[in-house]
Amino acid sequence: MGQASPPVLIFLAFGFFFATYNLVSMIMHNRSIGKSVYDDLDGEASFDPVIQMPEELKKPKNAKMPFHVALTATDAPYSKWQCRIMYYWYKKKKDLSGSEMGGFTRILHSGKPDNLMDEMPTVVVDPLPAGLDRGYIVLNRPWAFVQWLKKATIEEEYILMAEPDHIFVNPLPNLARGGMPAAFPFFYIEPVKFEDIIRKYYPEEKGPVTNIDPIGNSPVIIKKEFLEKIAPTWMDVSLKMKNNTETDKAFGWVLEMYAYAVAAALNDVQHVLRKDFMLQPPWDLNTGNFFIIHYTYGCDYNLKGQLTYGKIGEWRFDKRSYLRAPPPKNLPLPPPGVPESVVTLVKMVNEATANIPNWDTE
């Protein structure tokens, strides 16, 4: 791929070069399975999650496979209040029937402790060297995981990579099967569409671009040993993508997601794709049997309960309305006619803010 670009050289100067990592090939059994995606036409997750999967990948009945919940975060108010709500619902769902959630860690990549250290288990790691993220804060995510995996003692064999704007709406089991991690398929991650760009990072000798799953790093449940191998590659690919003008323009705010998908494929890791892993209001209308609410999209409605997406509604909930301070307690509920998923989201936010001590603390 030619000589290293200037930002990467800067990074190497800081001593964080990971090319020496032994990226051992993790050839997964039964790669011919393909990318089976499980859901039904109504968006409900009422399916046999192991249909079309080889017997050796089926989870033994009644076997417990706990996973560690890990999310990366900053010390900004916007990140903090989301983490607090996420942690509240983790504690509420963790010990319910059907859950296989184990321990929890907030990976704080601001380089110094903050005022939530005593509220939730937190490990402080360093941010990237100044200027290396070029204003793209999530570029710190793979570097945060590299550091955490090296310094932390993680009892569980599996790890869930989660994000602050996730809410556990139902108890989450370990969706991974055998050696295959589980991930949510994103419609806007399209490796085949960008094959010319992808080939800059995924050479033809590795196989077809269809080997790359349409995913990001979160939500993903994965074996710790696999993540330890993928994370340095993920970081390296992220930096190279960000430093390439064509790639940066094409992938934009989802660049780091593409980098994870490519890094996994470079390490011969493919994922079981689970649409029931997560719902995203306002597009998913019901919580049903989904496990996580991802409230990344704004929810705007008129007073008749009609969606006005792209136009600020007479009623709205959008996390970006609270960049500098947490949302107030007891947010107004949506008007009649708004989908159940949005109503449930606001109710869960309200319950959390009503019960978290010192909620208004930034």
mmCIF file of C-alpha atoms in Angstrom:
data_model
loop_
_atom_site.group_PDB
_atom_site.id
_atom_site.type_symbol
_atom_site.label_atom_id
_atom_site.label_comp_id
_atom_site.label_asym_id
_atom_site.label_seq_id
_atom_site.Cartn_x
_atom_site.Cartn_y
_atom_site.Cartn_z
ATOM 1 C CA MET A 1 0.000 0.000 0.000
ATOM 2 C CA GLY A 2 3.017 2.304 -0.255
ATOM 3 C CA GLN A 3 4.694 4.387 2.388
ATOM 4 C CA ALA A 4 2.996 5.315 5.641
ATOM 5 C CA SER A 5 1.164 8.650 5.572
ATOM 6 C CA PRO A 6 2.213 11.546 7.883
ATOM 7 C CA PRO A 7 -0.467 11.074 10.583
ATOM 8 C CA VAL A 8 0.413 7.409 10.834
ATOM 9 C CA LEU A 9 4.078 8.315 11.188
ATOM 10 C CA ILE A 10 3.129 10.661 14.004
ATOM 11 C CA PHE A 11 1.334 7.803 15.639
ATOM 12 C CA LEU A 12 4.345 5.547 15.272
ATOM 13 C CA ALA A 13 6.451 8.197 16.940
ATOM 14 C CA PHE A 14 4.341 7.835 20.020
ATOM 15 C CA GLY A 15 5.297 4.198 20.191
ATOM 16 C CA PHE A 16 1.892 2.803 19.414
ATOM 17 C CA PHE A 17 2.771 0.786 16.362
ATOM 18 C CA PHE A 18 0.848 -2.459 16.296
ATOM 19 C CA ALA A 19 2.165 -4.056 13.148
ATOM 20 C CA THR A 20 4.213 -6.333 15.376
ATOM 21 C CA TYR A 21 1.091 -7.872 16.823
ATOM 22 C CA ASN A 22 0.838 -11.489 15.892
ATOM 23 C CA LEU A 23 -2.426 -11.377 13.961
ATOM 24 C CA VAL A 24 -2.832 -15.125 13.925
ATOM 25 C CA SER A 25 -5.308 -16.340 11.362
ATOM 26 C CA MET A 26 -8.578 -17.389 12.986
ATOM 27 C CA ILE A 27 -10.064 -19.592 10.345
ATOM 28 C CA MET A 28 -13.652 -20.185 11.359
ATOM 29 C CA HIS A 29 -15.220 -23.580 10.773
ATOM 30 C CA ASN A 30 -18.034 -23.716 8.240
ATOM 31 C CA ARG A 31 -17.328 -20.397 6.561
ATOM 32 C CA SER A 32 -19.643 -21.582 3.820
ATOM 33 C CA ILE A 33 -22.563 -20.799 6.116
ATOM 34 C CA GLY A 34 -22.838 -17.339 4.599
ATOM 35 C CA LYS A 35 -24.486 -14.351 6.214
ATOM 36 C CA SER A 36 -27.770 -15.695 7.511
ATOM 37 C CA VAL A 37 -29.915 -12.872 8.847
ATOM 38 C CA TYR A 38 -32.737 -13.754 11.163
ATOM 39 C CA ASP A 39 -36.021 -11.864 11.386
ATOM 40 C CA ASP A 40 -39.560 -12.074 10.098
ATOM 41 C CA LEU A 41 -41.620 -9.812 7.892
ATOM 42 C CA ASP A 42 -43.262 -8.024 10.814
ATOM 43 C CA GLY A 43 -39.977 -7.052 12.405
ATOM 44 C CA GLU A 44 -40.641 -9.378 15.314
ATOM 45 C CA ALA A 45 -37.880 -11.734 16.334
ATOM 46 C CA SER A 46 -40.038 -14.847 16.546
ATOM 47 C CA PHE A 47 -37.664 -17.325 14.919
ATOM 48 C CA ASP A 48 -35.416 -20.250 15.640
ATOM 49 C CA PRO A 49 -32.054 -18.486 15.974
ATOM 50 C CA VAL A 50 -30.074 -21.584 15.010
ATOM 51 C CA ILE A 51 -31.891 -22.572 11.821
ATOM 52 C CA GLN A 52 -29.455 -23.323 8.963
ATOM 53 C CA MET A 53 -26.523 -23.489 11.371
ATOM 54 C CA PRO A 54 -24.277 -26.551 11.757
ATOM 55 C CA GLU A 55 -24.880 -28.674 14.798
ATOM 56 C CA GLU A 56 -21.488 -27.893 16.334
ATOM 57 C CA LEU A 57 -22.367 -24.183 16.368
ATOM 58 C CA LYS A 58 -25.632 -24.664 18.220
ATOM 59 C CA LYS A 59 -25.564 -23.600 21.823
ATOM 60 C CA PRO A 60 -25.963 -26.523 24.244
ATOM 61 C CA LYS A 61 -29.295 -26.434 25.998
ATOM 62 C CA ASN A 62 -29.186 -24.726 29.401
ATOM 63 C CA ALA A 63 -25.500 -23.869 28.971
ATOM 64 C CA LYS A 64 -24.603 -20.475 30.445
ATOM 65 C CA MET A 65 -22.137 -18.352 28.494
ATOM 66 C CA PRO A 66 -21.815 -15.053 30.393
ATOM 67 C CA PHE A 67 -20.382 -12.063 28.588
ATOM 68 C CA HIS A 68 -18.769 -8.879 29.870
ATOM 69 C CA VAL A 69 -20.526 -5.634 28.916
ATOM 70 C CA ALA A 70 -18.033 -3.013 27.748
ATOM 71 C CA LEU A 71 -18.738 0.434 26.365
ATOM 72 C CA THR A 72 -16.361 3.188 25.384
ATOM 73 C CA ALA A 73 -17.086 6.713 26.567
ATOM 74 C CA THR A 74 -15.727 10.212 27.035
ATOM 75 C CA ASP A 75 -16.028 12.611 29.971
ATOM 76 C CA ALA A 76 -18.339 14.971 28.043
ATOM 77 C CA PRO A 77 -21.792 15.600 29.612
ATOM 78 C CA TYR A 78 -23.435 14.176 26.479
ATOM 79 C CA SER A 79 -21.646 10.855 26.947
ATOM 80 C CA LYS A 80 -22.069 10.771 30.715
ATOM 81 C CA TRP A 81 -25.848 10.999 30.909
ATOM 82 C CA GLN A 82 -26.239 8.297 28.269
ATOM 83 C CA CYS A 83 -23.839 6.012 30.150
ATOM 84 C CA ARG A 84 -25.793 6.514 33.367
ATOM 85 C CA ILE A 85 -29.076 5.492 31.733
ATOM 86 C CA MET A 86 -27.406 2.552 30.016
ATOM 87 C CA TYR A 87 -25.886 1.338 33.292
ATOM 88 C CA TYR A 88 -29.202 1.720 35.128
ATOM 89 C CA TRP A 89 -30.932 -0.636 32.692
ATOM 90 C CA TYR A 90 -27.987 -3.037 32.662
ATOM 91 C CA LYS A 91 -28.452 -3.464 36.413
ATOM 92 C CA LYS A 92 -32.231 -3.892 36.018
ATOM 93 C CA LYS A 93 -31.951 -6.606 33.356
ATOM 94 C CA LYS A 94 -28.723 -8.363 34.329
ATOM 95 C CA ASP A 95 -30.141 -10.954 36.718
ATOM 96 C CA LEU A 96 -33.480 -11.582 35.010
ATOM 97 C CA SER A 97 -34.331 -14.918 33.449
ATOM 98 C CA GLY A 98 -32.786 -15.246 30.015
ATOM 99 C CA SER A 99 -29.944 -12.836 30.667
ATOM 100 C CA GLU A 100 -26.346 -13.938 30.350
ATOM 101 C CA MET A 101 -24.862 -10.528 31.093
ATOM 102 C CA GLY A 102 -21.833 -10.699 33.341
ATOM 103 C CA GLY A 103 -19.641 -7.862 34.554
ATOM 104 C CA PHE A 104 -19.640 -4.287 33.272
ATOM 105 C CA THR A 105 -16.920 -1.797 32.352
ATOM 106 C CA ARG A 106 -17.109 1.749 31.092
ATOM 107 C CA ILE A 107 -13.872 2.287 29.140
ATOM 108 C CA LEU A 108 -13.210 5.990 29.627
ATOM 109 C CA HIS A 109 -10.837 7.178 26.908
ATOM 110 C CA SER A 110 -10.401 10.726 28.185
ATOM 111 C CA GLY A 111 -7.153 9.890 29.951
ATOM 112 C CA LYS A 112 -8.265 10.955 33.431
ATOM 113 C CA PRO A 113 -10.924 9.963 36.005
ATOM 114 C CA ASP A 114 -14.276 11.739 36.104
ATOM 115 C CA ASN A 115 -17.135 12.086 38.581
ATOM 116 C CA LEU A 116 -18.791 8.779 37.608
ATOM 117 C CA MET A 117 -15.944 6.551 38.782
ATOM 118 C CA ASP A 118 -17.829 5.548 41.926
ATOM 119 C CA GLU A 119 -21.169 5.132 40.151
ATOM 120 C CA MET A 120 -20.164 2.464 37.645
ATOM 121 C CA PRO A 121 -17.123 0.232 37.082
ATOM 122 C CA THR A 122 -14.712 2.264 34.974
ATOM 123 C CA VAL A 123 -11.250 1.788 33.509
ATOM 124 C CA VAL A 124 -9.416 4.919 32.360
ATOM 125 C CA VAL A 125 -7.351 4.652 29.178
ATOM 126 C CA ASP A 126 -5.501 7.205 27.095
ATOM 127 C CA PRO A 127 -6.943 9.011 24.087
ATOM 128 C CA LEU A 128 -5.078 8.965 20.824
ATOM 129 C CA PRO A 129 -2.185 11.434 20.599
ATOM 130 C CA ALA A 130 -3.423 14.992 20.046
ATOM 131 C CA GLY A 131 -4.612 15.631 16.514
ATOM 132 C CA LEU A 132 -4.540 12.028 15.371
ATOM 133 C CA ASP A 133 -8.326 11.609 15.422
ATOM 134 C CA ARG A 134 -8.716 14.773 13.292
ATOM 135 C CA GLY A 135 -11.922 15.653 15.132
ATOM 136 C CA TYR A 136 -13.443 12.200 14.625
ATOM 137 C CA ILE A 137 -13.819 11.235 18.281
ATOM 138 C CA VAL A 138 -14.910 7.631 17.689
ATOM 139 C CA LEU A 139 -11.495 6.927 16.201
ATOM 140 C CA ASN A 140 -10.486 6.557 19.855
ATOM 141 C CA ARG A 141 -12.737 3.507 20.239
ATOM 142 C CA PRO A 142 -10.455 0.809 18.793
ATOM 143 C CA TRP A 143 -7.443 2.268 20.628
ATOM 144 C CA ALA A 144 -9.465 2.222 23.862
ATOM 145 C CA PHE A 145 -10.263 -1.471 23.394
ATOM 146 C CA VAL A 146 -6.621 -2.294 22.616
ATOM 147 C CA GLN A 147 -5.539 -0.699 25.912
ATOM 148 C CA TRP A 148 -8.364 -2.147 27.997
ATOM 149 C CA LEU A 149 -7.801 -5.683 26.753
ATOM 150 C CA LYS A 150 -4.130 -5.426 27.728
ATOM 151 C CA LYS A 151 -4.602 -3.953 31.199
ATOM 152 C CA ALA A 152 -7.891 -5.382 32.479
ATOM 153 C CA THR A 153 -8.675 -8.740 34.068
ATOM 154 C CA ILE A 154 -11.828 -9.957 32.353
ATOM 155 C CA GLU A 155 -13.350 -13.079 33.850
ATOM 156 C CA GLU A 156 -15.863 -13.796 31.108
ATOM 157 C CA GLU A 157 -14.899 -15.594 27.898
ATOM 158 C CA TYR A 158 -17.124 -13.312 25.823
ATOM 159 C CA ILE A 159 -17.443 -9.524 25.514
ATOM 160 C CA LEU A 160 -20.366 -7.381 24.396
ATOM 161 C CA MET A 161 -19.176 -4.164 22.768
ATOM 162 C CA ALA A 162 -21.916 -1.671 23.565
ATOM 163 C CA GLU A 163 -22.440 2.077 23.301
ATOM 164 C CA PRO A 164 -23.778 4.759 25.655
ATOM 165 C CA ASP A 165 -27.009 5.187 23.662
ATOM 166 C CA HIS A 166 -28.016 1.559 24.163
ATOM 167 C CA ILE A 167 -30.835 0.585 26.512
ATOM 168 C CA PHE A 168 -31.466 -3.049 27.404
ATOM 169 C CA VAL A 169 -35.179 -3.476 26.758
ATOM 170 C CA ASN A 170 -35.169 -7.243 27.309
ATOM 171 C CA PRO A 171 -32.737 -9.586 29.103
ATOM 172 C CA LEU A 172 -29.882 -10.270 26.691
ATOM 173 C CA PRO A 173 -28.586 -13.823 26.240
ATOM 174 C CA ASN A 174 -25.275 -14.652 24.611
ATOM 175 C CA LEU A 175 -26.169 -14.628 20.921
ATOM 176 C CA ALA A 176 -22.749 -15.903 19.831
ATOM 177 C CA ARG A 177 -22.687 -19.457 18.519
ATOM 178 C CA GLY A 178 -19.653 -21.667 18.889
ATOM 179 C CA GLY A 179 -16.720 -19.739 17.491
ATOM 180 C CA MET A 180 -18.894 -17.244 15.625
ATOM 181 C CA PRO A 181 -19.537 -13.839 17.216
ATOM 182 C CA ALA A 182 -22.954 -12.219 16.882
ATOM 183 C CA ALA A 183 -23.540 -8.786 15.382
ATOM 184 C CA PHE A 184 -26.317 -6.485 14.229
ATOM 185 C CA PRO A 185 -26.491 -5.918 10.443
ATOM 186 C CA PHE A 186 -26.649 -2.232 9.470
ATOM 187 C CA PHE A 187 -28.375 -1.462 6.167
ATOM 188 C CA TYR A 188 -25.978 1.393 5.458
ATOM 189 C CA ILE A 189 -22.786 -0.676 5.760
ATOM 190 C CA GLU A 190 -22.324 -1.873 2.173
ATOM 191 C CA PRO A 191 -18.859 -3.305 1.473
ATOM 192 C CA VAL A 192 -19.819 -4.530 -2.007
ATOM 193 C CA LYS A 193 -21.038 -1.073 -3.045
ATOM 194 C CA PHE A 194 -17.630 0.356 -2.113
ATOM 195 C CA GLU A 195 -15.516 -2.519 -3.387
ATOM 196 C CA ASP A 196 -12.926 -0.267 -5.026
ATOM 197 C CA ILE A 197 -12.319 1.509 -1.724
ATOM 198 C CA ILE A 198 -12.487 -1.649 0.375
ATOM 199 C CA ARG A 199 -9.753 -3.239 -1.761
ATOM 200 C CA LYS A 200 -7.309 -0.629 -0.453
ATOM 201 C CA TYR A 201 -7.520 -2.435 2.895
ATOM 202 C CA TYR A 202 -8.779 -5.922 2.032
ATOM 203 C CA PRO A 203 -6.585 -7.393 -0.740
ATOM 204 C CA GLU A 204 -7.960 -9.789 -3.317
ATOM 205 C CA GLU A 205 -5.902 -12.680 -1.972
ATOM 206 C CA LYS A 206 -8.053 -12.565 1.185
ATOM 207 C CA GLY A 207 -11.102 -13.479 -0.855
ATOM 208 C CA PRO A 208 -14.293 -11.784 -2.084
ATOM 209 C CA VAL A 209 -15.542 -8.559 -0.535
ATOM 210 C CA THR A 210 -18.652 -10.480 0.496
ATOM 211 C CA ASN A 211 -16.492 -11.945 3.281
ATOM 212 C CA ILE A 212 -16.888 -8.577 5.014
ATOM 213 C CA ASP A 213 -19.986 -8.443 7.184
ATOM 214 C CA PRO A 214 -22.338 -5.411 6.995
ATOM 215 C CA ILE A 215 -21.681 -4.466 10.619
ATOM 216 C CA GLY A 216 -19.913 -2.132 12.992
ATOM 217 C CA ASN A 217 -18.205 -3.058 16.234
ATOM 218 C CA SER A 218 -21.347 -2.518 18.265
ATOM 219 C CA PRO A 219 -23.417 -4.312 19.194
ATOM 220 C CA VAL A 220 -21.184 -7.349 18.893
ATOM 221 C CA ILE A 221 -20.794 -10.302 21.256
ATOM 222 C CA ILE A 222 -17.428 -11.908 20.630
ATOM 223 C CA LYS A 223 -14.908 -14.183 22.279
ATOM 224 C CA LYS A 224 -12.273 -12.213 24.145
ATOM 225 C CA GLU A 225 -9.439 -14.039 22.391
ATOM 226 C CA PHE A 226 -10.836 -13.047 18.991
ATOM 227 C CA LEU A 227 -11.243 -9.403 19.976
ATOM 228 C CA GLU A 228 -7.665 -9.334 21.242
ATOM 229 C CA LYS A 229 -6.556 -10.242 17.730
ATOM 230 C CA ILE A 230 -8.978 -8.005 15.849
ATOM 231 C CA ALA A 231 -8.568 -4.819 17.929
ATOM 232 C CA PRO A 232 -5.030 -3.849 16.788
ATOM 233 C CA THR A 233 -6.007 -4.442 13.150
ATOM 234 C CA TRP A 234 -9.199 -2.441 13.675
ATOM 235 C CA MET A 235 -7.160 0.463 15.000
ATOM 236 C CA ASP A 236 -4.622 0.299 12.201
ATOM 237 C CA VAL A 237 -7.303 0.130 9.481
ATOM 238 C CA SER A 238 -9.244 2.995 11.114
ATOM 239 C CA LEU A 239 -6.199 5.265 11.030
ATOM 240 C CA LYS A 240 -5.386 4.386 7.432
ATOM 241 C CA MET A 241 -8.982 4.958 6.329
ATOM 242 C CA LYS A 242 -9.183 8.316 8.091
ATOM 243 C CA ASN A 243 -5.935 9.427 6.491
ATOM 244 C CA ASN A 244 -7.155 8.536 2.980
ATOM 245 C CA THR A 245 -9.194 11.386 1.530
ATOM 246 C CA GLU A 246 -11.293 9.187 -0.769
ATOM 247 C CA THR A 247 -12.129 6.716 1.990
ATOM 248 C CA ASP A 248 -12.852 9.428 4.550
ATOM 249 C CA LYS A 249 -15.259 11.169 2.166
ATOM 250 C CA ALA A 250 -17.033 7.961 1.179
ATOM 251 C CA PHE A 251 -17.496 6.514 4.676
ATOM 252 C CA GLY A 252 -17.901 9.690 6.725
ATOM 253 C CA TRP A 253 -19.237 9.159 10.248
ATOM 254 C CA VAL A 254 -19.410 5.357 9.798
ATOM 255 C CA LEU A 255 -15.730 5.004 8.843
ATOM 256 C CA GLU A 256 -14.798 3.301 12.110
ATOM 257 C CA MET A 257 -17.650 0.804 11.581
ATOM 258 C CA TYR A 258 -16.280 -0.168 8.184
ATOM 259 C CA ALA A 259 -12.824 -0.446 9.750
ATOM 260 C CA TYR A 260 -14.071 -2.995 12.289
ATOM 261 C CA ALA A 261 -15.844 -5.030 9.599
ATOM 262 C CA VAL A 262 -12.693 -5.081 7.459
ATOM 263 C CA ALA A 263 -10.462 -5.897 10.444
ATOM 264 C CA ALA A 264 -12.650 -8.863 11.379
ATOM 265 C CA ALA A 265 -12.513 -10.188 7.819
ATOM 266 C CA LEU A 266 -8.735 -9.728 7.688
ATOM 267 C CA ASN A 267 -8.599 -12.026 10.718
ATOM 268 C CA ASP A 268 -11.002 -14.500 9.035
ATOM 269 C CA VAL A 269 -13.774 -13.848 11.535
ATOM 270 C CA GLN A 270 -17.359 -13.805 10.341
ATOM 271 C CA HIS A 271 -20.420 -13.032 12.431
ATOM 272 C CA VAL A 272 -23.879 -14.457 12.909
ATOM 273 C CA LEU A 273 -26.119 -11.555 11.884
ATOM 274 C CA ARG A 274 -28.995 -10.941 14.286
ATOM 275 C CA LYS A 275 -31.611 -8.343 13.412
ATOM 276 C CA ASP A 276 -33.279 -8.973 16.758
ATOM 277 C CA PHE A 277 -30.123 -7.781 18.527
ATOM 278 C CA MET A 278 -31.278 -4.168 18.354
ATOM 279 C CA LEU A 279 -34.128 -1.897 17.313
ATOM 280 C CA GLN A 280 -33.808 1.726 16.237
ATOM 281 C CA PRO A 281 -36.772 4.041 16.808
ATOM 282 C CA PRO A 282 -38.555 5.623 15.052
ATOM 283 C CA TRP A 283 -38.025 3.170 12.185
ATOM 284 C CA ASP A 284 -38.638 0.026 14.226
ATOM 285 C CA LEU A 285 -42.157 0.375 15.542
ATOM 286 C CA ASN A 286 -42.291 -2.227 18.323
ATOM 287 C CA THR A 287 -39.853 -3.465 20.955
ATOM 288 C CA GLY A 288 -41.255 -7.015 20.686
ATOM 289 C CA ASN A 289 -38.518 -9.563 21.286
ATOM 290 C CA PHE A 290 -35.639 -7.228 20.517
ATOM 291 C CA PHE A 291 -32.904 -6.876 23.119
ATOM 292 C CA ILE A 292 -31.458 -3.357 22.817
ATOM 293 C CA ILE A 293 -32.975 0.024 21.983
ATOM 294 C CA HIS A 294 -30.511 2.187 20.051
ATOM 295 C CA TYR A 295 -31.728 5.769 20.197
ATOM 296 C CA THR A 296 -29.405 7.300 17.654
ATOM 297 C CA TYR A 297 -32.159 8.775 15.477
ATOM 298 C CA GLY A 298 -34.276 11.771 16.411
ATOM 299 C CA CYS A 299 -37.961 11.071 16.951
ATOM 300 C CA ASP A 300 -40.153 13.927 15.672
ATOM 301 C CA TYR A 301 -43.960 13.802 15.544
ATOM 302 C CA ASN A 302 -46.876 16.173 15.211
ATOM 303 C CA LEU A 303 -49.664 16.127 17.765
ATOM 304 C CA LYS A 304 -51.592 13.673 15.580
ATOM 305 C CA GLY A 305 -48.836 11.108 16.141
ATOM 306 C CA GLN A 306 -47.489 11.410 12.594
ATOM 307 C CA LEU A 307 -43.755 11.170 11.987
ATOM 308 C CA THR A 308 -42.166 14.393 10.706
ATOM 309 C CA TYR A 309 -38.626 13.065 10.272
ATOM 310 C CA GLY A 310 -36.284 15.757 8.973
ATOM 311 C CA LYS A 311 -38.496 18.475 10.437
ATOM 312 C CA ILE A 312 -38.592 19.366 14.129
ATOM 313 C CA GLY A 313 -41.837 17.984 15.465
ATOM 314 C CA GLU A 314 -44.391 19.446 17.838
ATOM 315 C CA TRP A 315 -43.273 16.572 20.060
ATOM 316 C CA ARG A 316 -39.723 15.301 19.849
ATOM 317 C CA PHE A 317 -37.069 13.275 21.564
ATOM 318 C CA ASP A 318 -33.559 13.598 20.186
ATOM 319 C CA LYS A 319 -30.474 12.864 22.261
ATOM 320 C CA ARG A 320 -28.671 15.692 20.460
ATOM 321 C CA SER A 321 -30.963 18.167 22.194
ATOM 322 C CA TYR A 322 -28.918 17.462 25.324
ATOM 323 C CA LEU A 323 -25.310 17.952 24.251
ATOM 324 C CA ARG A 324 -24.265 20.102 27.213
ATOM 325 C CA ALA A 325 -26.518 18.864 30.010
ATOM 326 C CA PRO A 326 -28.647 15.802 30.767
ATOM 327 C CA PRO A 327 -32.324 15.734 29.779
ATOM 328 C CA PRO A 328 -34.735 16.858 32.490
ATOM 329 C CA LYS A 329 -36.684 14.356 34.533
ATOM 330 C CA ASN A 330 -40.199 13.375 33.507
ATOM 331 C CA LEU A 331 -40.034 14.099 29.802
ATOM 332 C CA PRO A 332 -43.517 14.422 28.244
ATOM 333 C CA LEU A 333 -44.772 11.230 26.669
ATOM 334 C CA PRO A 334 -45.505 11.160 22.932
ATOM 335 C CA PRO A 335 -49.002 11.982 21.670
ATOM 336 C CA PRO A 336 -51.457 9.180 20.840
ATOM 337 C CA GLY A 337 -50.601 7.263 17.695
ATOM 338 C CA VAL A 338 -46.830 7.312 18.134
ATOM 339 C CA PRO A 339 -45.280 3.818 17.828
ATOM 340 C CA GLU A 340 -44.820 1.698 20.941
ATOM 341 C CA SER A 341 -41.050 1.664 20.487
ATOM 342 C CA VAL A 342 -40.831 5.444 20.932
ATOM 343 C CA VAL A 343 -43.223 5.437 23.886
ATOM 344 C CA THR A 344 -41.197 2.686 25.562
ATOM 345 C CA LEU A 345 -37.951 4.559 24.950
ATOM 346 C CA VAL A 346 -39.201 7.721 26.656
ATOM 347 C CA LYS A 347 -40.711 5.756 29.540
ATOM 348 C CA MET A 348 -37.406 3.955 30.101
ATOM 349 C CA VAL A 349 -35.470 7.228 30.023
ATOM 350 C CA ASN A 350 -37.928 8.720 32.517
ATOM 351 C CA GLU A 351 -37.683 5.743 34.866
ATOM 352 C CA ALA A 352 -33.903 5.919 34.834
ATOM 353 C CA THR A 353 -33.721 9.673 35.445
ATOM 354 C CA ALA A 354 -36.240 9.385 38.279
ATOM 355 C CA ASN A 355 -34.152 6.781 40.084
ATOM 356 C CA ILE A 356 -30.523 7.720 39.386
ATOM 357 C CA PRO A 357 -29.207 9.783 42.333
ATOM 358 C CA ASN A 358 -28.092 13.348 41.578
ATOM 359 C CA TRP A 359 -29.395 13.106 38.054
ATOM 360 C CA ASP A 360 -28.782 16.752 37.242
ATOM 361 C CA THR A 361 -25.055 16.367 37.959
ATOM 362 C CA GLU A 362 -23.079 16.856 34.747
#
